[in-house]
Amino acid sequence: MGSCLVKVNGRSERACKATLKYDKVWYRLIKSIMLSRPEDYLSIYQSGCNHSCLKCHSWYFTQIANGHWLSTDEIANNAKEYEKIVTVKEPRKRATMWHATDLCRHCGSCVVSGRRGELCPKKLSKDQIVLSPQGYGPARNIVAFTGGDIVCKAEFYAEAAEKIKEKTNLWVLIETNGYGLTPKNLDLLRDAGVDSFWLDIKAYDEKIYRKLCGTTNRWILKTPEWILERGFVLEVCTLYIPGWVEVDQIKAIAKIIADLDVEIPFTILAYFPEYKLKVRSPTLMEMIKAYLAVKDVGLKNVKLGNISVFAKTQRDLDILLSILGDKVL
């Protein structure tokens, strides 16, 4: 059992009981489904989670049961409708969030003013940019399960993936903390057609991980190897949290990944205060040092995320780009 108690009408229940049910088919409590930015894919935001992270930015539906019940058939139908508006067809190896950032900067300038933004990668045409509730960008041929994470109940995800594959040609991605990715569950998900994982490794030190997320990370650090052994596409991210997860831990996580494959995409996200954790955000120089430390262990595809958290002015952004170049974005 993880740290998976969620609030349901004032009482606490396990997430797999409160936000998942079975009646001939699987049903999941879903907060919303939308074309998300900057991921540029269809995101299915799930209620309930097997972690109780102090800094959860989706706590109002992951730590509290909140949403609408959808069957795996209804989820697949949503994916089928989304496929009609897809503007970019990615190969399976690019079925990640990481690869979205080299296509578009989401400024919307090409649509609003008819001119490309200064940092535009110049890879897409204007007619490939669409508006979604989270802003401008392309619509890529990927559907992702995000928000709360109960991949420990892999049967739901397997059934959903099978039905999405039956009705669409979309890639299926799971954003996950890795807690439920046992070898047995990974085999089930592979056989069902899941294509990729965005693995959020929240800390390297087990004591800090437990304080931060409520549970252990012992086998989570082994999941990158298990994922790659089964032919999934993998990307990894971690969060820089001052006083909690800093350069030493981020570098240790990166070393695990580099020892497997130096080409695996790796993102360092900047923490910002949310939910129960109210420490400061990292500075510009702290994020730059973390980036250089990860590159130093050999990883080739490294980016920083939540740029506006630590590069708050144009001068900050200019410094960042002068030191690391625009590929860091």
Tab-separated table of C-alpha atoms in Angstrom:
chain	number	residue	atom	x	y	z
A	1	MET	CA	0.000	0.000	0.000
A	2	GLY	CA	1.263	3.457	-0.892
A	3	SER	CA	0.409	6.743	0.783
A	4	CYS	CA	-2.912	6.661	-0.993
A	5	LEU	CA	-5.673	7.884	1.317
A	6	VAL	CA	-7.930	10.451	-0.328
A	7	LYS	CA	-10.718	12.523	1.153
A	8	VAL	CA	-14.259	11.453	0.271
A	9	ASN	CA	-17.001	13.560	1.886
A	10	GLY	CA	-14.809	14.239	4.906
A	11	ARG	CA	-13.562	10.690	5.431
A	12	SER	CA	-10.441	8.952	4.148
A	13	GLU	CA	-10.450	6.033	1.708
A	14	ARG	CA	-7.805	4.308	-0.382
A	15	ALA	CA	-7.530	5.883	-3.813
A	16	CYS	CA	-8.101	2.581	-5.605
A	17	LYS	CA	-11.421	2.205	-3.758
A	18	ALA	CA	-12.585	5.807	-3.928
A	19	THR	CA	-11.622	6.705	-7.503
A	20	LEU	CA	-11.692	3.374	-9.347
A	21	LYS	CA	-14.461	0.806	-9.740
A	22	TYR	CA	-15.341	-2.204	-11.871
A	23	ASP	CA	-18.725	-3.113	-13.338
A	24	LYS	CA	-18.080	-5.311	-16.397
A	25	VAL	CA	-15.628	-2.601	-17.471
A	26	TRP	CA	-13.348	-0.318	-15.474
A	27	TYR	CA	-14.487	3.161	-14.424
A	28	ARG	CA	-12.166	5.958	-13.261
A	29	LEU	CA	-12.934	9.247	-11.532
A	30	ILE	CA	-11.716	11.873	-14.021
A	31	LYS	CA	-11.402	15.579	-13.220
A	32	SER	CA	-11.050	16.739	-16.822
A	33	ILE	CA	-9.787	15.819	-20.290
A	34	MET	CA	-8.154	18.435	-22.490
A	35	LEU	CA	-5.403	19.283	-24.948
A	36	SER	CA	-2.731	20.335	-22.465
A	37	ARG	CA	0.193	22.751	-22.689
A	38	PRO	CA	3.141	22.597	-22.951
A	39	GLU	CA	2.721	18.857	-23.523
A	40	ASP	CA	0.616	19.317	-26.683
A	41	TYR	CA	-1.298	16.078	-26.205
A	42	LEU	CA	-4.637	14.939	-24.861
A	43	SER	CA	-4.301	14.771	-21.070
A	44	ILE	CA	-6.657	12.727	-18.918
A	45	TYR	CA	-6.542	14.258	-15.420
A	46	GLN	CA	-7.291	11.526	-12.879
A	47	SER	CA	-8.513	11.868	-9.322
A	48	GLY	CA	-6.833	9.933	-6.514
A	49	CYS	CA	-3.162	8.993	-6.101
A	50	ASN	CA	-0.885	6.481	-4.385
A	51	HIS	CA	1.372	9.338	-3.173
A	52	SER	CA	0.550	12.184	-0.786
A	53	CYS	CA	3.182	14.666	-1.974
A	54	LEU	CA	3.549	17.777	0.181
A	55	LYS	CA	4.004	19.895	-2.934
A	56	CYS	CA	1.282	18.386	-5.106
A	57	HIS	CA	0.056	20.991	-7.597
A	58	SER	CA	-3.098	18.975	-8.314
A	59	TRP	CA	-4.022	18.268	-4.697
A	60	TYR	CA	-7.617	19.507	-5.097
A	61	PHE	CA	-8.438	16.454	-7.184
A	62	THR	CA	-5.613	13.981	-6.443
A	63	GLN	CA	-5.866	14.193	-2.648
A	64	ILE	CA	-9.636	14.782	-2.694
A	65	ALA	CA	-12.015	12.606	-4.724
A	66	ASN	CA	-13.252	15.019	-7.362
A	67	GLY	CA	-14.512	14.488	-10.894
A	68	HIS	CA	-16.856	12.468	-13.093
A	69	TRP	CA	-16.962	8.720	-13.541
A	70	LEU	CA	-15.868	7.627	-17.021
A	71	SER	CA	-15.641	4.079	-18.341
A	72	THR	CA	-12.710	2.899	-20.419
A	73	ASP	CA	-15.069	2.982	-23.420
A	74	GLU	CA	-15.871	6.649	-22.777
A	75	ILE	CA	-12.188	7.455	-22.372
A	76	ALA	CA	-11.429	5.756	-25.688
A	77	ASN	CA	-14.241	7.718	-27.350
A	78	ASN	CA	-12.711	10.956	-26.073
A	79	ALA	CA	-9.412	9.889	-27.620
A	80	LYS	CA	-11.175	9.095	-30.893
A	81	GLU	CA	-12.696	12.597	-31.014
A	82	TYR	CA	-9.336	14.166	-30.187
A	83	GLU	CA	-7.658	12.315	-33.042
A	84	LYS	CA	-9.796	14.342	-35.464
A	85	ILE	CA	-7.986	17.567	-34.506
A	86	VAL	CA	-4.419	16.203	-34.438
A	87	THR	CA	-2.058	18.500	-36.354
A	88	VAL	CA	1.286	16.769	-35.720
A	89	LYS	CA	1.910	13.036	-36.119
A	90	GLU	CA	4.920	12.005	-34.084
A	91	PRO	CA	6.820	8.715	-34.419
A	92	ARG	CA	6.588	6.464	-31.373
A	93	LYS	CA	10.091	7.398	-30.195
A	94	ARG	CA	8.831	10.972	-29.719
A	95	ALA	CA	5.768	9.973	-27.687
A	96	THR	CA	6.944	12.143	-24.793
A	97	MET	CA	6.304	15.511	-23.214
A	98	TRP	CA	9.987	16.392	-23.688
A	99	HIS	CA	9.794	16.375	-27.470
A	100	ALA	CA	6.891	18.837	-27.527
A	101	THR	CA	9.230	21.607	-26.451
A	102	ASP	CA	11.348	21.464	-29.611
A	103	LEU	CA	8.301	22.086	-31.815
A	104	CYS	CA	6.625	25.140	-30.282
A	105	ARG	CA	7.163	27.791	-27.572
A	106	HIS	CA	3.401	28.285	-27.134
A	107	CYS	CA	3.494	32.058	-27.502
A	108	GLY	CA	0.711	32.080	-30.090
A	109	SER	CA	2.409	34.935	-31.922
A	110	CYS	CA	2.086	33.272	-35.330
A	111	VAL	CA	-1.677	33.099	-34.896
A	112	VAL	CA	-2.336	36.354	-33.047
A	113	SER	CA	0.039	38.696	-34.909
A	114	GLY	CA	1.007	36.676	-37.965
A	115	ARG	CA	4.681	36.753	-36.929
A	116	ARG	CA	6.759	34.018	-35.323
A	117	GLY	CA	8.039	34.631	-31.814
A	118	GLU	CA	11.748	35.316	-31.266
A	119	LEU	CA	12.384	31.844	-29.846
A	120	CYS	CA	10.184	29.955	-32.319
A	121	PRO	CA	11.797	26.653	-33.444
A	122	LYS	CA	10.283	27.287	-36.910
A	123	LYS	CA	9.246	23.683	-37.359
A	124	LEU	CA	5.468	24.087	-37.631
A	125	SER	CA	3.173	26.025	-39.911
A	126	LYS	CA	0.535	28.408	-38.637
A	127	ASP	CA	-2.277	26.005	-39.509
A	128	GLN	CA	-0.774	23.392	-37.143
A	129	ILE	CA	-1.295	25.715	-34.148
A	130	VAL	CA	-4.629	25.451	-32.343
A	131	LEU	CA	-6.124	27.025	-29.241
A	132	SER	CA	-6.928	24.883	-26.203
A	133	PRO	CA	-7.993	25.837	-22.650
A	134	GLN	CA	-4.296	26.062	-21.706
A	135	GLY	CA	-3.158	28.147	-24.685
A	136	TYR	CA	-1.765	27.893	-28.202
A	137	GLY	CA	0.237	25.040	-29.687
A	138	PRO	CA	-0.014	21.936	-31.866
A	139	ALA	CA	-2.137	18.867	-31.185
A	140	ARG	CA	0.122	15.819	-31.229
A	141	ASN	CA	-1.008	12.213	-31.748
A	142	ILE	CA	-0.619	11.198	-28.102
A	143	VAL	CA	-3.077	10.575	-25.271
A	144	ALA	CA	-1.726	10.689	-21.723
A	145	PHE	CA	-2.935	9.655	-18.283
A	146	THR	CA	-1.876	12.338	-15.823
A	147	GLY	CA	-2.839	13.974	-12.519
A	148	GLY	CA	-3.426	11.307	-9.897
A	149	ASP	CA	-1.550	8.035	-10.295
A	150	ILE	CA	-2.796	4.582	-9.324
A	151	VAL	CA	-0.837	2.558	-11.880
A	152	CYS	CA	-0.553	-0.005	-9.088
A	153	LYS	CA	-4.025	-0.979	-10.405
A	154	ALA	CA	-2.611	-1.685	-13.846
A	155	GLU	CA	-5.706	-3.547	-15.040
A	156	PHE	CA	-7.567	-0.260	-15.567
A	157	TYR	CA	-4.745	1.270	-17.602
A	158	ALA	CA	-4.346	-1.891	-19.645
A	159	GLU	CA	-8.036	-2.016	-20.524
A	160	ALA	CA	-8.072	1.692	-21.376
A	161	ALA	CA	-4.967	1.387	-23.557
A	162	GLU	CA	-6.402	-1.597	-25.440
A	163	LYS	CA	-9.613	0.298	-26.225
A	164	ILE	CA	-7.762	3.469	-27.254
A	165	LYS	CA	-5.642	1.372	-29.615
A	166	GLU	CA	-8.742	-0.328	-31.035
A	167	LYS	CA	-10.368	3.013	-31.887
A	168	THR	CA	-7.386	5.249	-32.745
A	169	ASN	CA	-3.826	5.386	-33.998
A	170	LEU	CA	-2.706	7.460	-31.026
A	171	TRP	CA	0.290	6.690	-28.836
A	172	VAL	CA	-0.564	5.995	-25.176
A	173	LEU	CA	1.603	7.661	-22.527
A	174	ILE	CA	1.390	7.351	-18.747
A	175	GLU	CA	2.719	10.121	-16.509
A	176	THR	CA	3.672	8.325	-13.314
A	177	ASN	CA	5.597	8.442	-10.061
A	178	GLY	CA	6.649	4.855	-10.788
A	179	TYR	CA	5.276	3.372	-7.573
A	180	GLY	CA	2.982	0.938	-9.390
A	181	LEU	CA	5.445	-0.088	-12.090
A	182	THR	CA	6.328	-3.547	-10.865
A	183	PRO	CA	7.678	-5.985	-13.477
A	184	LYS	CA	4.324	-7.801	-13.497
A	185	ASN	CA	2.393	-4.579	-14.097
A	186	LEU	CA	4.844	-3.445	-16.761
A	187	ASP	CA	4.358	-6.732	-18.622
A	188	LEU	CA	0.595	-6.225	-18.526
A	189	LEU	CA	0.864	-2.624	-19.757
A	190	ARG	CA	3.266	-3.585	-22.555
A	191	ASP	CA	0.965	-6.327	-23.782
A	192	ALA	CA	-1.984	-3.894	-23.709
A	193	GLY	CA	-0.240	-1.406	-25.977
A	194	VAL	CA	1.044	1.329	-23.674
A	195	ASP	CA	3.855	3.105	-25.526
A	196	SER	CA	5.667	5.428	-23.152
A	197	PHE	CA	6.200	6.652	-19.616
A	198	TRP	CA	6.984	10.066	-18.246
A	199	LEU	CA	8.625	8.972	-15.001
A	200	ASP	CA	8.679	11.599	-12.251
A	201	ILE	CA	11.430	10.577	-9.812
A	202	LYS	CA	10.739	12.884	-6.913
A	203	ALA	CA	13.890	12.279	-4.826
A	204	TYR	CA	16.904	9.960	-4.634
A	205	ASP	CA	17.297	9.828	-0.841
A	206	GLU	CA	14.704	7.446	0.587
A	207	LYS	CA	14.227	9.360	3.849
A	208	ILE	CA	13.554	12.596	2.007
A	209	TYR	CA	11.306	10.765	-0.446
A	210	ARG	CA	9.214	9.389	2.387
A	211	LYS	CA	8.909	12.807	4.046
A	212	LEU	CA	8.020	14.422	0.735
A	213	CYS	CA	5.683	11.783	-0.734
A	214	GLY	CA	4.600	9.565	2.157
A	215	THR	CA	6.095	6.336	0.861
A	216	THR	CA	9.276	4.560	-0.231
A	217	ASN	CA	11.161	4.926	-3.509
A	218	ARG	CA	13.133	1.673	-3.198
A	219	TRP	CA	11.899	0.014	-6.382
A	220	ILE	CA	11.096	3.293	-8.152
A	221	LEU	CA	14.832	3.770	-8.735
A	222	LYS	CA	14.850	0.390	-10.506
A	223	THR	CA	11.917	1.142	-12.794
A	224	PRO	CA	13.908	2.914	-15.555
A	225	GLU	CA	15.767	-0.318	-16.245
A	226	TRP	CA	12.570	-2.386	-16.139
A	227	ILE	CA	10.826	0.071	-18.491
A	228	LEU	CA	13.611	-0.033	-21.074
A	229	GLU	CA	13.906	-3.832	-20.916
A	230	ARG	CA	10.318	-4.039	-22.153
A	231	GLY	CA	10.719	-1.662	-25.071
A	232	PHE	CA	8.790	1.323	-23.770
A	233	VAL	CA	9.756	4.891	-24.612
A	234	LEU	CA	11.036	6.620	-21.460
A	235	GLU	CA	11.531	10.181	-20.337
A	236	VAL	CA	12.431	11.246	-16.799
A	237	CYS	CA	11.868	14.391	-14.798
A	238	THR	CA	12.718	15.535	-11.310
A	239	LEU	CA	11.973	18.647	-9.295
A	240	TYR	CA	14.543	21.026	-7.788
A	241	ILE	CA	13.252	21.810	-4.279
A	242	PRO	CA	15.635	23.943	-2.195
A	243	GLY	CA	16.521	22.204	1.061
A	244	TRP	CA	14.884	18.969	-0.103
A	245	VAL	CA	15.973	17.875	-3.573
A	246	GLU	CA	19.035	19.749	-4.739
A	247	VAL	CA	21.989	19.168	-7.094
A	248	ASP	CA	23.384	16.123	-5.272
A	249	GLN	CA	20.138	14.138	-5.538
A	250	ILE	CA	19.312	15.324	-9.046
A	251	LYS	CA	22.781	14.281	-10.187
A	252	ALA	CA	22.372	10.859	-8.534
A	253	ILE	CA	19.060	10.317	-10.356
A	254	ALA	CA	20.657	11.419	-13.627
A	255	LYS	CA	23.508	8.938	-13.091
A	256	ILE	CA	21.006	6.060	-12.896
A	257	ILE	CA	19.529	7.160	-16.214
A	258	ALA	CA	22.864	7.818	-17.929
A	259	ASP	CA	24.103	4.350	-16.974
A	260	LEU	CA	21.167	2.932	-18.945
A	261	ASP	CA	21.136	5.233	-21.988
A	262	VAL	CA	22.586	8.734	-22.299
A	263	GLU	CA	19.950	9.621	-24.914
A	264	ILE	CA	16.986	9.359	-22.526
A	265	PRO	CA	15.258	12.762	-22.263
A	266	PHE	CA	15.641	14.349	-18.827
A	267	THR	CA	13.864	17.434	-17.471
A	268	ILE	CA	14.658	19.383	-14.313
A	269	LEU	CA	11.553	21.230	-13.161
A	270	ALA	CA	11.665	24.266	-10.886
A	271	TYR	CA	9.560	23.857	-7.763
A	272	PHE	CA	7.080	26.528	-6.751
A	273	PRO	CA	5.163	26.621	-3.434
A	274	GLU	CA	1.943	24.650	-3.509
A	275	TYR	CA	-0.284	22.636	-1.181
A	276	LYS	CA	1.539	21.924	2.117
A	277	LEU	CA	5.125	22.751	1.117
A	278	LYS	CA	5.965	26.448	1.246
A	279	VAL	CA	9.759	26.658	0.866
A	280	ARG	CA	11.232	29.082	-1.656
A	281	SER	CA	11.675	28.318	-5.345
A	282	PRO	CA	15.162	27.673	-6.818
A	283	THR	CA	17.166	30.579	-8.175
A	284	LEU	CA	18.403	31.026	-11.707
A	285	MET	CA	21.948	30.008	-10.808
A	286	GLU	CA	20.772	26.952	-8.846
A	287	MET	CA	18.895	25.696	-11.884
A	288	ILE	CA	21.859	26.359	-14.161
A	289	LYS	CA	24.155	24.434	-11.792
A	290	ALA	CA	21.700	21.537	-11.694
A	291	TYR	CA	21.575	21.460	-15.498
A	292	LEU	CA	25.366	21.421	-15.778
A	293	ALA	CA	25.614	18.673	-13.147
A	294	VAL	CA	23.214	16.462	-15.106
A	295	LYS	CA	25.097	17.106	-18.334
A	296	ASP	CA	28.302	16.257	-16.496
A	297	VAL	CA	27.146	12.676	-15.827
A	298	GLY	CA	26.721	12.202	-19.572
A	299	LEU	CA	23.047	12.756	-20.362
A	300	LYS	CA	22.685	14.433	-23.753
A	301	ASN	CA	19.034	15.489	-23.845
A	302	VAL	CA	18.447	17.760	-20.870
A	303	LYS	CA	15.988	20.629	-20.439
A	304	LEU	CA	14.772	22.909	-17.690
A	305	GLY	CA	11.073	23.346	-16.967
A	306	ASN	CA	8.860	25.943	-15.278
A	307	ILE	CA	11.213	28.579	-16.674
A	308	SER	CA	9.173	31.536	-15.420
A	309	VAL	CA	9.646	30.366	-11.827
A	310	PHE	CA	13.385	31.123	-11.827
A	311	ALA	CA	13.835	33.352	-14.897
A	312	LYS	CA	11.388	36.039	-13.870
A	313	THR	CA	12.699	38.917	-15.968
A	314	GLN	CA	13.943	39.359	-19.516
A	315	ARG	CA	17.437	39.834	-18.077
A	316	ASP	CA	17.185	36.460	-16.299
A	317	LEU	CA	16.094	34.806	-19.533
A	318	ASP	CA	18.919	36.460	-21.461
A	319	ILE	CA	21.453	35.184	-18.904
A	320	LEU	CA	20.001	31.672	-19.084
A	321	LEU	CA	20.137	31.591	-22.870
A	322	SER	CA	23.623	33.108	-23.042
A	323	ILE	CA	24.984	30.383	-20.752
A	324	LEU	CA	23.025	27.311	-21.881
A	325	GLY	CA	21.470	28.212	-25.255
A	326	ASP	CA	17.837	27.965	-26.288
A	327	LYS	CA	17.844	24.142	-26.359
A	328	VAL	CA	17.570	24.299	-22.571
A	329	LEU	CA	13.950	25.414	-23.065
